[in-house]
Amino acid sequence: MGTALVTGATSGLGLEFAWQLAQARHDLVLVARTPERLRKVAEEVRQFAGVQVETLQADLSERDELERVAERLRDKSKPVGLLVNNAGFGLGQRFVGGDLAREEDALNVMVRAVMVASHAAAGAMVERGRGAILNVSSMTAHTAMGTYAAHKAWVRSFTEGLASELAGTGVTATVLNPGLTRTEFHDRAGMDESQWPDAVWLDAADVAREALAA
């Protein structure tokens, strides 16, 4: 069914995307920062889904490591038919008085990496006349909730503009704006999930399924 490249593929929505794509018989390129977890997920997917899984360890906040992902997306000998730009993280801090290096890492992962990977993928896909890009934003893109919301607003606006530019090429760009979703995201950001009632939470499998359908 083709090959999909997923960033942030070893946890949360990224892991759910990987499993659902594998179950739909897509070969995978999994991109993540932690080598041990990356190898574990890749082996599990290979064994249980029976698809080919390639791994690419990369810290997307580092420009040279991001470029290796872009080079893979440009590789004409092993075309990628679907790019899922999912990597991201909650900062768990206020901007004023917070760690500026962490802010820069977040900007690089959630804005620059999305732009660079989308540019590489779109160029290769348009040349082939087919392909799809799925960028993960957030409901916070419509709010004023700090730099995370600002990054996600950029992803939403960028993807909408890219979709218009790609019209008629056979390539699509879709932006996903999920609300509160049960993943490791909030725990890693040091956020207390109990502040929101159970009724408002989305299931990660449902979110990924609807995003891929879209």
XYZ file of C-alpha atoms in Angstrom:
214
model
C 0.000 0.000 0.000
C 3.014 2.327 -0.073
C 5.280 3.832 2.568
C 4.433 6.300 5.332
C 6.933 8.320 7.347
C 5.820 9.260 10.866
C 7.708 11.615 13.176
C 7.381 11.250 16.920
C 6.403 7.664 16.198
C 7.137 5.924 19.501
C 4.463 7.400 21.762
C 1.069 9.054 21.830
C -0.671 9.815 18.563
C 2.486 9.025 16.592
C 2.503 5.456 17.856
C -1.204 5.123 17.110
C -0.648 6.413 13.575
C 2.148 3.882 13.092
C 0.025 0.927 14.211
C -3.012 1.907 12.174
C -0.937 2.476 9.051
C 0.823 -0.863 9.537
C -2.512 -2.631 9.977
C -3.592 -1.062 6.686
C -0.485 -2.716 5.124
C 1.642 0.398 4.744
C 5.386 0.024 5.134
C 6.788 2.514 7.614
C 9.652 4.866 8.268
C 9.563 5.632 11.981
C 11.341 8.755 13.202
C 12.043 9.350 16.886
C 14.746 10.650 19.196
C 15.205 7.703 21.587
C 16.997 4.724 19.965
C 15.934 2.042 22.446
C 12.239 2.851 22.201
C 12.487 3.245 18.439
C 13.974 -0.234 18.025
C 11.367 -1.759 20.346
C 8.406 -0.237 18.521
C 9.828 -1.134 15.114
C 10.329 -4.772 16.077
C 6.833 -5.059 17.552
C 5.244 -3.588 14.436
C 7.274 -5.871 12.163
C 6.287 -8.976 14.114
C 2.602 -8.257 14.594
C 1.741 -6.388 11.382
C 4.153 -8.086 8.973
C 5.188 -4.902 7.183
C 8.608 -3.438 6.462
C 9.718 -0.946 9.095
C 12.656 1.380 8.658
C 13.907 3.454 11.585
C 15.503 6.850 11.538
C 16.808 8.165 14.841
C 16.771 11.942 14.794
C 16.426 14.831 17.203
C 14.334 17.207 15.120
C 15.489 20.205 17.111
C 18.933 19.712 15.523
C 19.139 21.015 11.937
C 21.607 18.402 10.695
C 19.525 15.548 12.076
C 16.355 17.047 10.592
C 18.129 17.175 7.241
C 18.560 13.382 7.306
C 14.778 13.076 7.532
C 14.384 15.513 4.642
C 16.875 13.528 2.571
C 14.859 10.363 3.178
C 11.704 12.131 1.996
C 13.479 13.251 -1.187
C 14.808 9.760 -1.967
C 13.298 8.833 -5.344
C 14.391 5.201 -5.066
C 12.259 4.654 -1.940
C 9.294 7.016 -2.300
C 7.251 8.063 0.717
C 3.565 8.353 -0.083
C 2.399 9.800 3.241
C 4.216 12.123 5.626
C 2.809 12.473 9.143
C 4.394 15.436 10.926
C 3.435 14.497 14.467
C 6.484 15.192 16.651
C 5.946 17.727 19.408
C 5.951 18.267 23.138
C 4.434 20.427 25.841
C 6.869 22.898 27.324
C 5.572 22.741 30.885
C 6.730 26.285 31.636
C 5.756 29.921 31.330
C 7.516 31.941 28.665
C 8.570 34.733 31.017
C 11.245 33.323 33.268
C 11.269 29.993 31.438
C 14.209 28.232 29.815
C 14.823 29.942 26.474
C 16.755 26.940 25.101
C 13.669 24.774 25.670
C 11.559 27.355 23.848
C 13.939 27.253 20.904
C 13.866 23.449 20.835
C 10.058 23.527 20.773
C 10.051 26.053 17.930
C 12.489 23.923 15.951
C 10.535 20.681 16.460
C 7.003 21.992 15.958
C 7.592 24.692 13.339
C 10.934 24.376 11.523
C 10.801 20.565 11.287
C 7.255 20.669 9.913
C 8.289 23.220 7.291
C 11.481 21.412 6.232
C 9.886 17.958 6.081
C 6.824 19.256 4.247
C 9.024 21.043 1.711
C 11.028 17.884 1.042
C 7.966 15.651 0.837
C 5.857 17.994 -1.264
C 8.597 18.442 -3.842
C 9.046 14.702 -4.297
C 5.305 13.988 -4.239
C 4.378 16.674 -6.771
C 7.021 15.303 -9.127
C 5.348 11.869 -8.868
C 1.853 13.349 -9.080
C 0.581 11.758 -5.863
C 1.056 11.782 -2.114
C -0.284 13.193 1.135
C 0.977 15.274 4.040
C -0.735 15.184 7.437
C 0.371 17.826 9.939
C -0.687 17.578 13.577
C -1.765 20.894 15.068
C -4.037 21.290 18.104
C -7.234 22.914 19.277
C -4.929 25.335 21.101
C -4.129 26.836 17.686
C -7.342 28.826 18.158
C -6.325 30.132 21.594
C -3.814 32.462 23.214
C -2.106 29.910 25.450
C 1.589 30.615 25.125
C 4.212 29.551 22.632
C 2.853 25.998 22.210
C -0.412 27.460 20.942
C 1.535 29.842 18.712
C 3.509 26.975 17.171
C 0.311 25.020 16.517
C -1.364 28.081 15.022
C 1.539 28.293 12.593
C 1.084 24.617 11.669
C -2.626 25.154 11.013
C -2.138 28.262 8.899
C 0.839 26.807 7.041
C -1.000 23.589 6.173
C -4.094 25.410 4.949
C -1.912 27.507 2.666
C 0.003 24.443 1.480
C -3.255 22.648 0.678
C -4.288 25.541 -1.555
C -0.912 25.567 -3.300
C -1.101 21.815 -3.930
C -4.580 21.884 -5.444
C -4.615 20.029 -8.748
C -1.226 18.354 -8.257
C -2.506 15.014 -6.949
C -0.932 15.781 -3.560
C -2.935 16.752 -0.489
C -2.134 18.522 2.777
C -4.359 18.014 5.818
C -4.143 19.555 9.277
C -5.363 17.749 12.392
C -6.543 19.887 15.318
C -7.298 17.449 18.150
C -8.616 18.441 21.531
C -7.586 16.782 24.779
C -6.445 13.275 23.871
C -5.395 10.432 26.168
C -1.650 10.062 25.498
C 1.603 10.582 27.436
C 1.694 14.210 26.321
C 0.220 15.887 29.393
C 2.104 13.745 31.878
C 5.420 14.529 30.183
C 4.592 18.229 30.294
C 3.886 17.982 34.023
C 0.204 18.824 33.583
C -2.484 17.541 35.952
C -5.025 15.703 33.769
C -7.575 15.656 36.602
C -8.327 19.333 36.035
C -10.464 18.304 33.053
C -13.531 16.021 33.303
C -13.401 12.593 31.661
C -16.126 13.571 29.204
C -13.909 16.022 27.320
C -11.115 13.548 26.557
C -10.701 11.943 23.137
C -9.389 8.446 22.465
C -6.085 8.390 20.570
C -7.193 5.523 18.315
C -10.304 7.448 17.262
C -8.330 10.623 16.590
C -5.766 8.820 14.444
C -8.445 6.900 12.547
C -10.417 10.033 11.650
C -7.232 11.924 10.729
C -6.081 9.195 8.346
C -9.539 8.988 6.806
C -9.505 12.730 6.242
